[in-house]
Every structure is written in structure tokens, then in C-alpha cells.
Amino acid sequence: MLSYDRAGFGWSTETIEQPTCQHYVDDLRLLLHNMNLVPPYILVGHSYGGMMMKLFASEYPEEVAGLILVDSVHEDRYFTENMEDNRKSDRKKILKIARLGYLLSPIGLPRIIKRHIGAKRLPTDIQRIVTSLGLRNNAFKAAYSEILSTHKSALQLKHAPPLKPDLPVIVMSAGKQSEDWKKDQKKLLLLTKCTKQIIVEESWHSIQIYQPKAVIDAVKSFLN
């Protein structure tokens, strides 16, 4: 099993110039090759990471045995013409925070206002490390650049070849999400003929944090 942080986030210190899903897929495939991890793979992606794993499975169908999307975002959410005013407003706020963090993290402002890139609600000892990593300049740079590239990433997904019809896919959807988000989750059920949905009722967006056993059980179901 391999768990990794995409370029610029978490323990990954280097950012990439064009943080689109395509570049992330290329980066991940190189990593797997350099680690001598032989396909086929079971790919697991949470939120934006789900888009990356979908694209990987689309471009390298013979290398993927299964796909697990953990409350994955649907690419339609990143097309401006599909955004409602509140979504556009939220995006501007997130982009502003990431940009300010990138510009001002060298003088320590994000630490003062307690803003970091990365997960929250983790066990105390782990959270301390994650918070520290998420206060670094490269983390804010990666987040800012990634948000600017989401439309291009969405286009890459839109124009990608369809997944293999017989590819097993599990769409894990958080129960404590908005109705708008849940509608997009339904779109993911059309990916293949072998796609099923698991609704994790007592979870917010980060299912792997709120209900980790559900994700573990999904992976085990493919292994078995």
C-alpha cells in the first residue's frame, strides 16, 4: 500500500509549475515506476484527488484494477458556467486566502491567524505535524496554483477517454453534505457498468478522517 502527498502538499516539498490533473497523473505514474510498484493498482482518491485517479484510470486502463472515489469532486463543479453565485464567492475567498498565505507565510502571518493548508481534526500528535507542514510557503503556493488550474483540470477530465465499462468503481459519498454536492455524486455513478455507491451517513467531507473504517472496508472489498 502506498499513500502519498501530491506535489507541494504535506510532506512533499517541491511544487510543480502546472498543477493540473494531467501533471499530477504524470507525477504519480513516475513515482510508481521509480518505486518498482507493478500494476494493476487499486486507486483511492479523496475530493480533488478523485479527479486525478479518474484521469489515471482513463489514460492507463490496463494498469488499474479498481477505483475508489472518497467523496470525490465532480469536474462539472469547476466550470464557471455551472457555478452559482455562492460558489463563485466561496472560490474567490479560498483563492484570496491561499494567495495571502503564499505572499505572507515568509513572515509568519498564517501561524498568527491559525490558517494552514491540510486536514484538521486529526489526533493531536499527528495534527501538530500536519499543521506545521501546512504553514509552509510551498503549501500555500501549491494550493493557490492548484485553484487557478481547476478549470483546465476539469477540461482534461471532460475530454478524457471513458473508463473501461467493466472497471469496478466505488463512489463513497458523505451523508453530511449539501444537496447540491449529493447531486454531483449521482453523476459519478455513471462512470462504468460496475459502479456502486456507498453513502457514509455519519460523515462530513473527509470520510477517511470521520469514518476511516468505511474506507478501509471498501479497499478490502476489492482485495478480497
GROMACS .gro file of C-alpha atoms in nm, residues 43-211:
model
  169
   43LEU     CA    1  -0.658   0.376  -0.685
   44VAL     CA    2  -0.813   0.569  -0.397
   45GLY     CA    3  -0.871   0.943  -0.424
   46HIS     CA    4  -1.042   1.187  -0.190
   47SER     CA    5  -1.210   1.510  -0.305
   48TYR     CA    6  -0.992   1.674  -0.573
   49GLY     CA    7  -0.770   1.367  -0.564
   50GLY     CA    8  -1.060   1.168  -0.703
   51MET     CA    9  -1.034   1.363  -1.028
   52MET     CA   10  -0.669   1.266  -1.055
   53MET     CA   11  -0.743   0.898  -1.002
   54LYS     CA   12  -1.024   0.905  -1.259
   55LEU     CA   13  -0.789   1.054  -1.515
   56PHE     CA   14  -0.520   0.797  -1.434
   57ALA     CA   15  -0.771   0.514  -1.483
   58SER     CA   16  -0.889   0.673  -1.805
   59GLU     CA   17  -0.542   0.706  -1.957
   60TYR     CA   18  -0.394   0.379  -1.831
   61PRO     CA   19  -0.689   0.136  -1.817
   62GLU     CA   20  -0.472  -0.177  -1.817
   63GLU     CA   21  -0.290  -0.056  -1.506
   64VAL     CA   22  -0.599  -0.010  -1.288
   65ALA     CA   23  -0.792  -0.292  -1.121
   66GLY     CA   24  -1.032  -0.077  -0.922
   67LEU     CA   25  -1.119   0.281  -0.836
   68ILE     CA   26  -1.245   0.418  -0.503
   69LEU     CA   27  -1.367   0.777  -0.500
   70VAL     CA   28  -1.390   0.914  -0.146
   71ASP     CA   29  -1.645   1.198  -0.160
   72SER     CA   30  -1.475   1.294  -0.484
   73VAL     CA   31  -1.548   1.623  -0.653
   74HIS     CA   32  -1.710   1.602  -0.996
   75GLU     CA   33  -1.530   1.807  -1.260
   76ASP     CA   34  -1.851   1.992  -1.350
   77ARG     CA   35  -1.814   2.192  -1.028
   78TYR     CA   36  -1.511   2.369  -1.171
   79PHE     CA   37  -1.674   2.505  -1.484
   80THR     CA   38  -1.757   2.872  -1.428
   81GLU     CA   39  -2.079   2.849  -1.629
   82ASN     CA   40  -2.207   2.585  -1.384
   83MET     CA   41  -2.127   2.785  -1.071
   84GLU     CA   42  -2.396   2.960  -0.876
   85ASP     CA   43  -2.313   3.296  -0.721
   86ASN     CA   44  -2.242   3.150  -0.377
   87ARG     CA   45  -1.994   2.901  -0.530
   88LYS     CA   46  -1.818   3.180  -0.717
   89SER     CA   47  -1.799   3.382  -0.397
   90ASP     CA   48  -1.658   3.088  -0.199
   91ARG     CA   49  -1.399   3.023  -0.467
   92LYS     CA   50  -1.283   3.386  -0.456
   93LYS     CA   51  -1.248   3.370  -0.078
   94ILE     CA   52  -1.046   3.048  -0.088
   95LEU     CA   53  -0.827   3.184  -0.365
   96LYS     CA   54  -0.766   3.504  -0.167
   97ILE     CA   55  -0.669   3.312   0.147
   98ALA     CA   56  -0.429   3.088  -0.046
   99ARG     CA   57  -0.272   3.388  -0.222
  100LEU     CA   58  -0.227   3.583   0.101
  101GLY     CA   59  -0.083   3.274   0.266
  102TYR     CA   60   0.165   3.236  -0.018
  103LEU     CA   61   0.269   3.601  -0.001
  104LEU     CA   62   0.276   3.638   0.377
  105SER     CA   63   0.384   3.298   0.509
  106PRO     CA   64   0.753   3.402   0.497
  107ILE     CA   65   0.677   3.650   0.778
  108GLY     CA   66   0.465   3.400   0.973
  109LEU     CA   67   0.120   3.556   0.935
  110PRO     CA   68  -0.069   3.228   0.871
  111ARG     CA   69   0.065   3.095   1.203
  112ILE     CA   70  -0.063   3.403   1.384
  113ILE     CA   71  -0.414   3.383   1.235
  114LYS     CA   72  -0.410   3.000   1.260
  115ARG     CA   73  -0.461   2.923   0.892
  116HIS     CA   74  -0.290   2.623   0.737
  117ILE     CA   75  -0.322   2.404   0.430
  118GLY     CA   76  -0.430   2.048   0.506
  119ALA     CA   77  -0.651   1.838   0.727
  120LYS     CA   78  -0.795   1.922   1.067
  121ARG     CA   79  -0.949   1.710   1.343
  122LEU     CA   80  -0.661   1.463   1.345
  123PRO     CA   81  -0.511   1.305   1.660
  124THR     CA   82  -0.314   1.571   1.847
  125ASP     CA   83   0.038   1.440   1.776
  126ILE     CA   84  -0.035   1.399   1.403
  127GLN     CA   85  -0.227   1.726   1.378
  128ARG     CA   86   0.070   1.916   1.515
  129ILE     CA   87   0.288   1.788   1.230
  130VAL     CA   88   0.023   1.840   0.962
  131THR     CA   89  -0.040   2.196   1.078
  132SER     CA   90   0.331   2.275   1.077
  133LEU     CA   91   0.372   2.140   0.723
  134GLY     CA   92   0.062   2.330   0.612
  135LEU     CA   93   0.205   2.662   0.729
  136ARG     CA   94   0.498   2.645   0.489
  137ASN     CA   95   0.522   2.877   0.191
  138ASN     CA   96   0.526   2.592  -0.062
  139ALA     CA   97   0.196   2.457   0.075
  140PHE     CA   98   0.018   2.788   0.014
  141LYS     CA   99   0.188   2.822  -0.325
  142ALA     CA  100   0.070   2.473  -0.424
  143ALA     CA  101  -0.287   2.543  -0.310
  144TYR     CA  102  -0.302   2.880  -0.485
  145SER     CA  103  -0.163   2.743  -0.813
  146GLU     CA  104  -0.392   2.440  -0.798
  147ILE     CA  105  -0.706   2.651  -0.755
  148LEU     CA  106  -0.605   2.864  -1.053
  149SER     CA  107  -0.572   2.543  -1.258
  150THR     CA  108  -0.901   2.378  -1.167
  151HIS     CA  109  -1.083   2.484  -1.485
  152LYS     CA  110  -0.804   2.342  -1.700
  153SER     CA  111  -0.811   2.021  -1.495
  154ALA     CA  112  -1.186   1.994  -1.540
  155LEU     CA  113  -1.142   2.022  -1.918
  156GLN     CA  114  -0.884   1.743  -1.907
  157LEU     CA  115  -1.139   1.518  -1.736
  158LYS     CA  116  -1.417   1.620  -1.972
  159HIS     CA  117  -1.214   1.529  -2.282
  160ALA     CA  118  -1.054   1.212  -2.139
  161PRO     CA  119  -1.145   0.869  -2.278
  162PRO     CA  120  -1.425   0.694  -2.088
  163LEU     CA  121  -1.333   0.443  -1.821
  164LYS     CA  122  -1.341   0.072  -1.904
  165PRO     CA  123  -1.706  -0.037  -1.881
  166ASP     CA  124  -1.614  -0.331  -1.656
  167LEU     CA  125  -1.390  -0.134  -1.418
  168PRO     CA  126  -1.511  -0.177  -1.057
  169VAL     CA  127  -1.574   0.166  -0.904
  170ILE     CA  128  -1.694   0.252  -0.554
  171VAL     CA  129  -1.831   0.601  -0.503
  172MET     CA  130  -1.815   0.680  -0.132
  173SER     CA  131  -2.039   0.977  -0.052
  174ALA     CA  132  -2.051   1.167   0.276
  175GLY     CA  133  -2.400   1.181   0.422
  176LYS     CA  134  -2.348   1.524   0.581
  177GLN     CA  135  -2.307   1.715   0.258
  178SER     CA  136  -2.527   1.968   0.076
  179GLU     CA  137  -2.796   1.855  -0.166
  180ASP     CA  138  -2.604   2.024  -0.446
  181TRP     CA  139  -2.297   1.812  -0.370
  182LYS     CA  140  -2.507   1.496  -0.349
  183LYS     CA  141  -2.645   1.562  -0.698
  184ASP     CA  142  -2.291   1.565  -0.835
  185GLN     CA  143  -2.220   1.239  -0.655
  186LYS     CA  144  -2.501   1.081  -0.857
  187LYS     CA  145  -2.320   1.178  -1.178
  188LEU     CA  146  -2.025   0.965  -1.070
  189LEU     CA  147  -2.248   0.657  -1.069
  190LEU     CA  148  -2.250   0.668  -1.449
  191LEU     CA  149  -1.874   0.611  -1.480
  192THR     CA  150  -1.890   0.236  -1.552
  193LYS     CA  151  -2.134  -0.053  -1.554
  194CYS     CA  152  -1.968  -0.177  -1.236
  195THR     CA  153  -2.004   0.138  -1.028
  196LYS     CA  154  -2.176   0.130  -0.691
  197GLN     CA  155  -2.233   0.394  -0.426
  198ILE     CA  156  -2.176   0.371  -0.054
  199ILE     CA  157  -2.332   0.656   0.143
  200VAL     CA  158  -2.149   0.708   0.471
  201GLU     CA  159  -2.431   0.873   0.660
  202GLU     CA  160  -2.244   0.989   0.972
  203SER     CA  161  -1.959   1.162   0.791
  204TRP     CA  162  -1.864   1.502   0.663
  205HIS     CA  163  -1.645   1.551   0.355
  206SER     CA  164  -1.328   1.383   0.484
  207ILE     CA  165  -1.465   1.032   0.523
  208GLN     CA  166  -1.113   0.894   0.579
  209ILE     CA  167  -1.097   1.107   0.897
  210TYR     CA  168  -1.455   1.086   1.027
  211GLN     CA  169  -1.524   0.724   0.931
   0.00000   0.00000   0.00000
